[in-house]
Amino acid sequence: MTSPTAVPAYAAPAPKAPLERTTIARRPVGEHDVLIDIKYAGICHSDIHQVQEGWGTGIFPMVPGHEIAGVVSEVGPGVTKYSVGDHVGVGCFVDSCRACEYCEQGLEQYCVNGSTATYNGRDKNGDPTYGGYSTHLVVDENYAVRIPEGLGLDEAAPLLCAGITTYSPLRHWNAGPGKKVAVIGLGGLGHMAVKIAHAMGAEVTVLSQSLRKKDDGLRLGADHYYATSDEATFTELRARFDLIVSTVSAPLPIDAYLRLLKVDGAFVNVGAPEEPNSVNMFSLIAGRKTLAGSAIGGIAETQEMLDFCAEHRIGAEIELIGAQQINEAYERVQSSDVRYRFVIDTATI
Ligand code: NAP
Ligand code: ZN
Ligand code: ZN
C-alpha cells in the first residue's frame, strides 16, 4: 500500500443505525507503520455504547473495533519491531503524545494530551480513525503488540481490550495468592477477569445477576458463584473481599457492593455505564475503602498481559460470527446473552 487504499469495513452510518458494509480509506504505510491484514475483531460493549452515542457525540460513519488481531503484511522502511508474517494485535488506541509523563511511564492510555482512539477519534491530521471491523489497518509499530505463539488469533483478539482492561487493575491491586477477588458481571470483560485472577492465584468469586452461567463461571476458574438478584448474597458475603472488579455496563447500587469489602478493600470499576452512579461517602469511610476506576492498559503492559496469557494458556471464550451477524450480536450483548465474546471473522467482510 503506497497510497491511501479503499478497504471494506462495517460501519454505523449514523448514531444508533444498524451497521452495514462500506469502504474506507486507510493511509499509506509510513516510515514507522505496519500494514496489518486483520483476521479477527472482537465486539466490545464499548463499541455499542459509542455507536449509540451513550457516552456522547460520536464521529460517523463509525467503524468500531478495538480488539484487533492479524498478520503484518507490509512494513515501512523505519520499522524495527515487526516483520511481514508476524502476528500482532491493536487495542483501544493507535497513538498518543509520546512526551507527557504518562506516555513516558508506559501509561499511554492516560496521556494528558489524549491518546488517539482506534476508532471514533481523530488522528494528528484531524482525520477520523476507523477500527477493526475491517480487513486492513495501518498503524505505527509502537502501538501494535506481538501476539505470542500458542495463542490463536481468534481467541487472542478480545485480549486487546477485555484482557488488558481486567489484567491491569488485577495487577495494580495485587490480585494473587491469599487475596479474595470478586468479579461483577460475567460478560466479555468479566470472563477474562475470572480467568486472569485465577491464573494469578487469587480466590475468585463471580457476582452475576443470576446463576444461569454458574457452570461456566466455575469452569473458567471461579471458586464461588453468587446471584446478585438474591438478597442473601449481600448478607453472606459481607466484608469478604480484598478487591471487587465491576465489569458491569449499567449503573449499580455501589453502596451494597462496598459493604462486601474488607477494611482497606478496593472496589474498582472498569464498566463504563452511560448514566452516573451515586455513592454514599459513609460506605467508604466505614472501613477505609477505596473506590477506583481503571482504563485499559499501556502498550508495555498489554504485551505483558499477552505473554502472561500465552504462558497460562488463556484465551477468550469466543463465539465466531460473520460480519452479517454484527447487528444481531449487538442485541445479544445488550441482553447479557454473550458467551463470552463475539468475534468477527473479517474474511466475511
Ligand atoms: P458485556 O459483555 O455486555 O458484559 C457486561 C456484563 O455485566 C453482562 O454480561 C452482565 O453480566 C452484567 N450486566 C449487564 N447489565 C447489567 C445490569 N443492569 N445490572 C447488573 N449487571 C449487569 O460487556 P463488556 O464488553 O464486558 O463491557 C463491560 C463494560 O466495560 C462496558 O460498559 C464497557 O464499555 C466497559 N469497558 C471499559 C473499559 C475500560 O477501559 N475501563 C474497557 C472495555 C470495556 P451477568 O449476566 O453475569 O450479570
Ligand atoms: Zn473495549
Ligand atoms: Zn502523552
GROMACS .gro file of C-alpha atoms and ligand atoms in nm:
model
  399
    1MET     CA    1   0.000   0.000   0.000
    2THR     CA    2   0.180   0.311  -0.111
    3SER     CA    3  -0.125   0.534  -0.139
    4PRO     CA    4  -0.449   0.554   0.055
    5THR     CA    5  -0.639   0.244  -0.035
    6ALA     CA    6  -1.006   0.172  -0.009
    7VAL     CA    7  -1.073  -0.129   0.209
    8PRO     CA    8  -1.401  -0.295   0.304
    9ALA     CA    9  -1.542  -0.234   0.650
   10TYR     CA   10  -1.861  -0.248   0.854
   11ALA     CA   11  -1.981   0.091   0.972
   12ALA     CA   12  -2.272   0.252   1.151
   13PRO     CA   13  -2.365   0.532   0.908
   14ALA     CA   14  -2.537   0.735   1.181
   15PRO     CA   15  -2.595   0.717   1.559
   16LYS     CA   16  -2.794   0.408   1.662
   17ALA     CA   17  -2.815   0.290   1.298
   18PRO     CA   18  -2.750  -0.075   1.213
   19LEU     CA   19  -2.401  -0.147   1.085
   20GLU     CA   20  -2.362  -0.207   0.713
   21ARG     CA   21  -2.087  -0.284   0.466
   22THR     CA   22  -1.896   0.010   0.328
   23THR     CA   23  -1.546   0.104   0.215
   24ILE     CA   24  -1.300   0.327   0.398
   25ALA     CA   25  -0.959   0.475   0.315
   26ARG     CA   26  -0.652   0.363   0.505
   27ARG     CA   27  -0.346   0.587   0.498
   28PRO     CA   28  -0.036   0.485   0.305
   29VAL     CA   29   0.219   0.284   0.501
   30GLY     CA   30   0.454   0.544   0.651
   31GLU     CA   31   0.815   0.520   0.767
   32HIS     CA   32   0.726   0.361   1.104
   33ASP     CA   33   0.396   0.198   1.008
   34VAL     CA   34   0.293  -0.160   0.965
   35LEU     CA   35   0.007  -0.277   0.747
   36ILE     CA   36  -0.199  -0.541   0.924
   37ASP     CA   37  -0.423  -0.792   0.749
   38ILE     CA   38  -0.692  -0.806   1.013
   39LYS     CA   39  -0.810  -1.162   1.073
   40TYR     CA   40  -1.039  -1.118   1.371
   41ALA     CA   41  -1.205  -0.833   1.557
   42GLY     CA   42  -1.384  -0.868   1.891
   43ILE     CA   43  -1.709  -0.693   1.974
   44CYS     CA   44  -1.671  -0.496   2.297
   45HIS     CA   45  -1.967  -0.343   2.476
   46SER     CA   46  -1.784  -0.012   2.432
   47ASP     CA   47  -1.850  -0.045   2.056
   48ILE     CA   48  -2.221  -0.047   2.130
   49HIS     CA   49  -2.205   0.244   2.377
   50GLN     CA   50  -2.029   0.450   2.111
   51VAL     CA   51  -2.247   0.358   1.813
   52GLN     CA   52  -2.544   0.457   2.028
   53GLU     CA   53  -2.374   0.778   2.142
   54GLY     CA   54  -2.426   0.665   2.501
   55TRP     CA   55  -2.102   0.834   2.605
   56GLY     CA   56  -2.154   1.150   2.399
   57THR     CA   57  -2.137   1.264   2.041
   58GLY     CA   58  -1.967   1.023   1.803
   59ILE     CA   59  -1.797   1.057   1.465
   60PHE     CA   60  -1.996   0.896   1.181
   61PRO     CA   61  -1.975   0.686   0.981
   62MET     CA   62  -1.825   0.484   1.266
   63VAL     CA   63  -1.625   0.166   1.210
   64PRO     CA   64  -1.597   0.018   1.560
   65GLY     CA   65  -1.350  -0.244   1.675
   66HIS     CA   66  -1.058  -0.216   1.916
   67GLU     CA   67  -0.986  -0.583   1.971
   68ILE     CA   68  -0.785  -0.645   1.660
   69ALA     CA   69  -0.572  -0.947   1.574
   70GLY     CA   70  -0.399  -1.000   1.243
   71VAL     CA   71  -0.084  -1.059   1.044
   72VAL     CA   72   0.171  -0.799   0.932
   73SER     CA   73   0.168  -0.782   0.553
   74GLU     CA   74   0.390  -0.480   0.489
   75VAL     CA   75   0.633  -0.271   0.691
   76GLY     CA   76   0.757   0.084   0.647
   77PRO     CA   77   1.131   0.141   0.591
   78GLY     CA   78   1.192   0.254   0.951
   79VAL     CA   79   1.013  -0.037   1.120
   80THR     CA   80   1.233  -0.239   1.355
   81LYS     CA   81   0.994  -0.435   1.579
   82TYR     CA   82   0.794  -0.632   1.326
   83SER     CA   83   0.838  -0.826   1.003
   84VAL     CA   84   0.598  -0.947   0.741
   85GLY     CA   85   0.416  -1.253   0.872
   86ASP     CA   86   0.426  -1.156   1.240
   87HIS     CA   87   0.110  -1.200   1.446
   88VAL     CA   88   0.014  -0.868   1.601
   89GLY     CA   89  -0.270  -0.701   1.783
   90VAL     CA   90  -0.402  -0.348   1.822
   91GLY     CA   91  -0.618  -0.234   2.111
   92CYS     CA   92  -0.802   0.081   2.203
   93PHE     CA   93  -0.555   0.349   2.095
   94VAL     CA   94  -0.326   0.392   1.795
   95ASP     CA   95  -0.119   0.692   1.902
   96SER     CA   96  -0.051   0.927   2.193
   97CYS     CA   97   0.165   1.235   2.251
   98ARG     CA   98   0.473   1.023   2.341
   99ALA     CA   99   0.610   1.306   2.556
  100CYS     CA  100   0.393   1.355   2.866
  101GLU     CA  101   0.481   1.193   3.197
  102TYR     CA  102   0.228   0.915   3.146
  103CYS     CA  103   0.340   0.830   2.794
  104GLU     CA  104   0.695   0.817   2.929
  105GLN     CA  105   0.585   0.574   3.201
  106GLY     CA  106   0.410   0.346   2.954
  107LEU     CA  107   0.068   0.464   3.066
  108GLU     CA  108  -0.028   0.591   2.721
  109GLN     CA  109  -0.395   0.527   2.796
  110TYR     CA  110  -0.377   0.817   3.041
  111CYS     CA  111  -0.186   1.051   2.806
  112VAL     CA  112  -0.255   1.404   2.929
  113ASN     CA  113  -0.280   1.526   2.571
  114GLY     CA  114  -0.524   1.248   2.487
  115SER     CA  115  -0.432   0.923   2.318
  116THR     CA  116  -0.579   0.867   1.972
  117ALA     CA  117  -0.868   0.624   1.991
  118THR     CA  118  -0.854   0.336   1.743
  119TYR     CA  119  -1.195   0.449   1.617
  120ASN     CA  120  -1.434   0.733   1.690
  121GLY     CA  121  -1.127   0.952   1.730
  122ARG     CA  122  -0.914   1.180   1.515
  123ASP     CA  123  -0.552   1.129   1.423
  124LYS     CA  124  -0.288   1.401   1.434
  125ASN     CA  125  -0.405   1.528   1.092
  126GLY     CA  126  -0.760   1.559   1.220
  127ASP     CA  127  -0.881   1.268   1.008
  128PRO     CA  128  -1.131   1.026   1.166
  129THR     CA  129  -0.995   0.693   1.283
  130TYR     CA  130  -1.163   0.367   1.181
  131GLY     CA  131  -1.147   0.048   1.384
  132GLY     CA  132  -1.114  -0.322   1.339
  133TYR     CA  133  -1.441  -0.420   1.171
  134SER     CA  134  -1.240  -0.405   0.853
  135THR     CA  135  -0.988  -0.609   0.656
  136HIS     CA  136  -0.678  -0.390   0.692
  137LEU     CA  137  -0.529  -0.138   0.931
  138VAL     CA  138  -0.220   0.082   0.907
  139VAL     CA  139  -0.067   0.160   1.245
  140ASP     CA  140   0.257   0.291   1.391
  141GLU     CA  141   0.464  -0.008   1.503
  142ASN     CA  142   0.488   0.136   1.855
  143TYR     CA  143   0.113   0.098   1.900
  144ALA     CA  144   0.095  -0.266   1.798
  145VAL     CA  145   0.175  -0.560   2.022
  146ARG     CA  146   0.301  -0.907   1.943
  147ILE     CA  147   0.060  -1.199   1.978
  148PRO     CA  148   0.271  -1.485   2.110
  149GLU     CA  149   0.285  -1.827   1.952
  150GLY     CA  150   0.043  -2.057   2.124
  151LEU     CA  151  -0.245  -1.811   2.119
  152GLY     CA  152  -0.488  -1.841   1.830
  153LEU     CA  153  -0.558  -1.508   1.664
  154ASP     CA  154  -0.932  -1.555   1.718
  155GLU     CA  155  -0.910  -1.620   2.093
  156ALA     CA  156  -0.641  -1.352   2.125
  157ALA     CA  157  -0.839  -1.067   1.969
  158PRO     CA  158  -1.053  -0.999   2.281
  159LEU     CA  159  -0.740  -0.983   2.495
  160LEU     CA  160  -0.658  -0.649   2.332
  161CYS     CA  161  -0.938  -0.483   2.529
  162ALA     CA  162  -1.121  -0.725   2.759
  163GLY     CA  163  -0.793  -0.892   2.856
  164ILE     CA  164  -0.587  -0.585   2.932
  165THR     CA  165  -0.874  -0.395   3.094
  166THR     CA  166  -0.904  -0.665   3.358
  167TYR     CA  167  -0.536  -0.763   3.380
  168SER     CA  168  -0.424  -0.408   3.458
  169PRO     CA  169  -0.633  -0.349   3.773
  170LEU     CA  170  -0.580  -0.705   3.893
  171ARG     CA  171  -0.204  -0.643   3.877
  172HIS     CA  172  -0.226  -0.291   4.018
  173TRP     CA  173  -0.432  -0.402   4.318
  174ASN     CA  174  -0.215  -0.712   4.367
  175ALA     CA  175  -0.453  -0.995   4.295
  176GLY     CA  176  -0.269  -1.312   4.387
  177PRO     CA  177  -0.241  -1.590   4.642
  178GLY     CA  178  -0.424  -1.511   4.964
  179LYS     CA  179  -0.639  -1.243   4.801
  180LYS     CA  180  -1.015  -1.272   4.767
  181VAL     CA  181  -1.130  -1.115   4.443
  182ALA     CA  182  -1.488  -1.068   4.326
  183VAL     CA  183  -1.582  -1.004   3.965
  184ILE     CA  184  -1.918  -0.844   3.898
  185GLY     CA  185  -2.071  -0.941   3.562
  186LEU     CA  186  -1.975  -1.249   3.362
  187GLY     CA  187  -1.959  -1.100   3.015
  188GLY     CA  188  -1.665  -1.021   2.788
  189LEU     CA  189  -1.453  -0.842   3.047
  190GLY     CA  190  -1.584  -1.046   3.338
  191HIS     CA  191  -1.491  -1.383   3.197
  192MET     CA  192  -1.140  -1.260   3.127
  193ALA     CA  193  -1.116  -1.121   3.480
  194VAL     CA  194  -1.208  -1.463   3.618
  195LYS     CA  195  -0.951  -1.646   3.407
  196ILE     CA  196  -0.673  -1.398   3.477
  197ALA     CA  197  -0.739  -1.356   3.851
  198HIS     CA  198  -0.749  -1.735   3.885
  199ALA     CA  199  -0.419  -1.768   3.697
  200MET     CA  200  -0.267  -1.505   3.928
  201GLY     CA  201  -0.357  -1.729   4.219
  202ALA     CA  202  -0.642  -1.532   4.376
  203GLU     CA  203  -0.959  -1.685   4.519
  204VAL     CA  204  -1.223  -1.575   4.273
  205THR     CA  205  -1.595  -1.516   4.323
  206VAL     CA  206  -1.836  -1.427   4.045
  207LEU     CA  207  -2.124  -1.195   4.127
  208SER     CA  208  -2.368  -1.236   3.841
  209GLN     CA  209  -2.730  -1.129   3.809
  210SER     CA  210  -2.842  -1.493   3.817
  211LEU     CA  211  -2.700  -1.845   3.848
  212ARG     CA  212  -2.767  -1.908   3.478
  213LYS     CA  213  -2.394  -1.914   3.391
  214LYS     CA  214  -2.270  -2.074   3.713
  215ASP     CA  215  -2.126  -2.387   3.549
  216ASP     CA  216  -1.934  -2.176   3.302
  217GLY     CA  217  -1.804  -1.947   3.575
  218LEU     CA  218  -1.668  -2.237   3.777
  219ARG     CA  219  -1.516  -2.393   3.467
  220LEU     CA  220  -1.346  -2.063   3.381
  221GLY     CA  221  -1.173  -2.062   3.718
  222ALA     CA  222  -1.411  -1.914   3.975
  223ASP     CA  223  -1.411  -2.071   4.321
  224HIS     CA  224  -1.754  -1.936   4.415
  225TYR     CA  225  -2.054  -1.803   4.224
  226TYR     CA  226  -2.341  -1.596   4.360
  227ALA     CA  227  -2.653  -1.435   4.217
  228THR     CA  228  -2.690  -1.066   4.296
  229SER     CA  229  -3.066  -1.099   4.244
  230ASP     CA  230  -3.069  -1.294   4.572
  231GLU     CA  231  -3.056  -1.055   4.868
  232ALA     CA  232  -2.900  -1.325   5.086
  233THR     CA  233  -2.583  -1.290   4.875
  234PHE     CA  234  -2.521  -0.947   5.023
  235THR     CA  235  -2.557  -1.075   5.379
  236GLU     CA  236  -2.349  -1.385   5.330
  237LEU     CA  237  -2.060  -1.206   5.159
  238ARG     CA  238  -2.037  -0.909   5.393
  239ALA     CA  239  -1.674  -0.792   5.447
  240ARG     CA  240  -1.546  -1.080   5.235
  241PHE     CA  241  -1.329  -0.931   4.958
  242ASP     CA  242  -0.995  -0.757   4.922
  243LEU     CA  243  -1.082  -0.645   4.572
  244ILE     CA  244  -1.400  -0.615   4.369
  245VAL     CA  245  -1.377  -0.552   3.997
  246SER     CA  246  -1.701  -0.436   3.838
  247THR     CA  247  -1.733  -0.501   3.467
  248VAL     CA  248  -2.098  -0.401   3.453
  249SER     CA  249  -2.213  -0.182   3.166
  250ALA     CA  250  -2.506  -0.029   3.360
  251PRO     CA  251  -2.531   0.169   3.687
  252LEU     CA  252  -2.508  -0.042   4.002
  253PRO     CA  253  -2.611   0.001   4.368
  254ILE     CA  254  -2.246   0.056   4.463
  255ASP     CA  255  -2.308   0.102   4.836
  256ALA     CA  256  -2.435  -0.254   4.860
  257TYR     CA  257  -2.116  -0.382   4.698
  258LEU     CA  258  -1.888  -0.166   4.912
  259ARG     CA  259  -2.026  -0.350   5.215
  260LEU     CA  260  -1.875  -0.668   5.070
  261LEU     CA  261  -1.522  -0.527   5.102
  262LYS     CA  262  -1.287  -0.588   5.392
  263VAL     CA  263  -1.126  -0.293   5.568
  264ASP     CA  264  -0.885  -0.134   5.316
  265GLY     CA  265  -1.054  -0.320   5.032
  266ALA     CA  266  -1.092  -0.164   4.688
  267PHE     CA  267  -1.386  -0.150   4.450
  268VAL     CA  268  -1.250  -0.093   4.102
  269ASN     CA  269  -1.486  -0.001   3.828
  270VAL     CA  270  -1.393  -0.090   3.473
  271GLY     CA  271  -1.751  -0.092   3.346
  272ALA     CA  272  -1.841   0.233   3.172
  273PRO     CA  273  -2.217   0.291   3.218
  274GLU     CA  274  -2.387   0.566   3.026
  275GLU     CA  275  -2.554   0.705   3.340
  276PRO     CA  276  -2.384   0.840   3.655
  277ASN     CA  277  -2.370   0.629   3.971
  278SER     CA  278  -2.424   0.775   4.316
  279VAL     CA  279  -2.226   0.666   4.621
  280ASN     CA  280  -2.283   0.736   4.987
  281MET     CA  281  -1.949   0.856   5.127
  282PHE     CA  282  -2.016   0.669   5.451
  283SER     CA  283  -1.980   0.348   5.254
  284LEU     CA  284  -1.614   0.442   5.201
  285ILE     CA  285  -1.545   0.598   5.539
  286ALA     CA  286  -1.662   0.288   5.719
  287GLY     CA  287  -1.368   0.059   5.656
  288ARG     CA  288  -1.117   0.295   5.487
  289LYS     CA  289  -1.228   0.166   5.149
  290THR     CA  290  -1.115   0.271   4.806
  291LEU     CA  291  -1.343   0.340   4.513
  292ALA     CA  292  -1.139   0.348   4.195
  293GLY     CA  293  -1.152   0.315   3.819
  294SER     CA  294  -0.916   0.180   3.560
  295ALA     CA  295  -0.890   0.215   3.183
  296ILE     CA  296  -0.741  -0.050   2.954
  297GLY     CA  297  -0.359  -0.057   2.987
  298GLY     CA  298  -0.046   0.081   2.824
  299ILE     CA  299   0.141  -0.082   2.540
  300ALA     CA  300   0.409  -0.244   2.758
  301GLU     CA  301   0.151  -0.381   2.999
  302THR     CA  302  -0.062  -0.507   2.711
  303GLN     CA  303   0.240  -0.701   2.587
  304GLU     CA  304   0.299  -0.831   2.940
  305MET     CA  305  -0.065  -0.943   2.957
  306LEU     CA  306  -0.041  -1.126   2.623
  307ASP     CA  307   0.275  -1.304   2.735
  308PHE     CA  308   0.106  -1.393   3.066
  309CYS     CA  309  -0.197  -1.529   2.881
  310ALA     CA  310   0.019  -1.735   2.646
  311GLU     CA  311   0.217  -1.874   2.939
  312HIS     CA  312  -0.103  -1.969   3.123
  313ARG     CA  313  -0.280  -2.078   2.803
  314ILE     CA  314  -0.556  -1.823   2.848
  315GLY     CA  315  -0.760  -1.713   2.551
  316ALA     CA  316  -1.108  -1.567   2.535
  317GLU     CA  317  -1.411  -1.794   2.503
  318ILE     CA  318  -1.547  -1.678   2.174
  319GLU     CA  319  -1.848  -1.707   1.951
  320LEU     CA  320  -1.714  -1.658   1.599
  321ILE     CA  321  -1.955  -1.473   1.371
  322GLY     CA  322  -1.972  -1.342   1.017
  323ALA     CA  323  -1.993  -0.968   0.962
  324GLN     CA  324  -2.358  -1.006   0.862
  325GLN     CA  325  -2.436  -1.106   1.221
  326ILE     CA  326  -2.290  -0.795   1.388
  327ASN     CA  327  -2.626  -0.626   1.448
  328GLU     CA  328  -2.774  -0.942   1.597
  329ALA     CA  329  -2.465  -0.980   1.816
  330TYR     CA  330  -2.511  -0.623   1.943
  331GLU     CA  331  -2.863  -0.710   2.053
  332ARG     CA  332  -2.744  -1.020   2.229
  333VAL     CA  333  -2.466  -0.834   2.413
  334GLN     CA  334  -2.720  -0.579   2.531
  335SER     CA  335  -2.933  -0.852   2.681
  336SER     CA  336  -2.632  -1.014   2.856
  337ASP     CA  337  -2.662  -1.307   2.616
  338VAL     CA  338  -2.297  -1.349   2.525
  339ARG     CA  339  -2.071  -1.645   2.596
  340TYR     CA  340  -1.838  -1.474   2.625
  341ARG     CA  341  -1.715  -1.259   2.339
  342PHE     CA  342  -1.840  -1.225   1.986
  343VAL     CA  343  -1.551  -1.221   1.741
  344ILE     CA  344  -1.593  -1.124   1.378
  345ASP     CA  345  -1.418  -1.332   1.113
  346THR     CA  346  -1.307  -1.044   0.892
  347ALA     CA  347  -1.284  -1.273   0.589
  348THR     CA  348  -1.665  -1.234   0.579
  349ILE     CA  349  -1.649  -0.856   0.541
  350NAP     P1  350  -2.068  -0.735   2.839
  350NAP     O1  351  -2.002  -0.847   2.767
  350NAP     O2  352  -2.202  -0.689   2.798
  350NAP     O3  353  -2.065  -0.772   2.996
  350NAP     C1  354  -2.126  -0.693   3.093
  350NAP     C2  355  -2.190  -0.785   3.197
  350NAP     O4  356  -2.242  -0.703   3.300
  350NAP     C3  357  -2.306  -0.865   3.146
  350NAP     O5  358  -2.266  -0.985   3.084
  350NAP     C4  359  -2.384  -0.891   3.273
  350NAP     O6  360  -2.324  -1.000   3.342
  350NAP     C5  361  -2.359  -0.766   3.354
  350NAP     N1  362  -2.469  -0.671   3.346
  350NAP     C6  363  -2.521  -0.613   3.234
  350NAP     N2  364  -2.623  -0.530   3.265
  350NAP     C7  365  -2.634  -0.534   3.399
  350NAP     C8  366  -2.722  -0.470   3.493
  350NAP     N3  367  -2.816  -0.384   3.451
  350NAP     N4  368  -2.704  -0.497   3.624
  350NAP     C9  369  -2.610  -0.583   3.665
  350NAP     N5  370  -2.526  -0.647   3.583
  350NAP    C10  371  -2.539  -0.623   3.451
  350NAP     O7  372  -1.977  -0.604   2.830
  350NAP     P2  373  -1.817  -0.590   2.824
  350NAP     O8  374  -1.774  -0.582   2.683
  350NAP     O9  375  -1.758  -0.689   2.916
  350NAP    O10  376  -1.800  -0.443   2.884
  350NAP    C11  377  -1.846  -0.414   3.014
  350NAP    C12  378  -1.836  -0.265   3.040
  350NAP    O11  379  -1.698  -0.229   3.048
  350NAP    C13  380  -1.896  -0.177   2.932
  350NAP    O12  381  -1.957  -0.066   2.993
  350NAP    C14  382  -1.775  -0.133   2.853
  350NAP    O13  383  -1.795  -0.013   2.785
  350NAP    C15  384  -1.675  -0.118   2.963
  350NAP     N6  385  -1.535  -0.122   2.922
  350NAP    C16  386  -1.448  -0.045   2.992
  350NAP    C17  387  -1.314  -0.048   2.962
  350NAP    C18  388  -1.217   0.031   3.043
  350NAP    O14  389  -1.107   0.058   2.994
  350NAP     N7  390  -1.249   0.066   3.165
  350NAP    C19  391  -1.268  -0.130   2.859
  350NAP    C20  392  -1.360  -0.210   2.792
  350NAP    C21  393  -1.493  -0.206   2.825
  350NAP     P3  394  -2.415  -1.109   3.419
  350NAP    O15  395  -2.509  -1.163   3.317
  350NAP    O16  396  -2.316  -1.208   3.467
  350NAP    O17  397  -2.484  -1.039   3.531
  351ZN      ZN  398  -1.329  -0.245   2.463
  352ZN      ZN  399   0.113   1.162   2.638
   0.00000   0.00000   0.00000
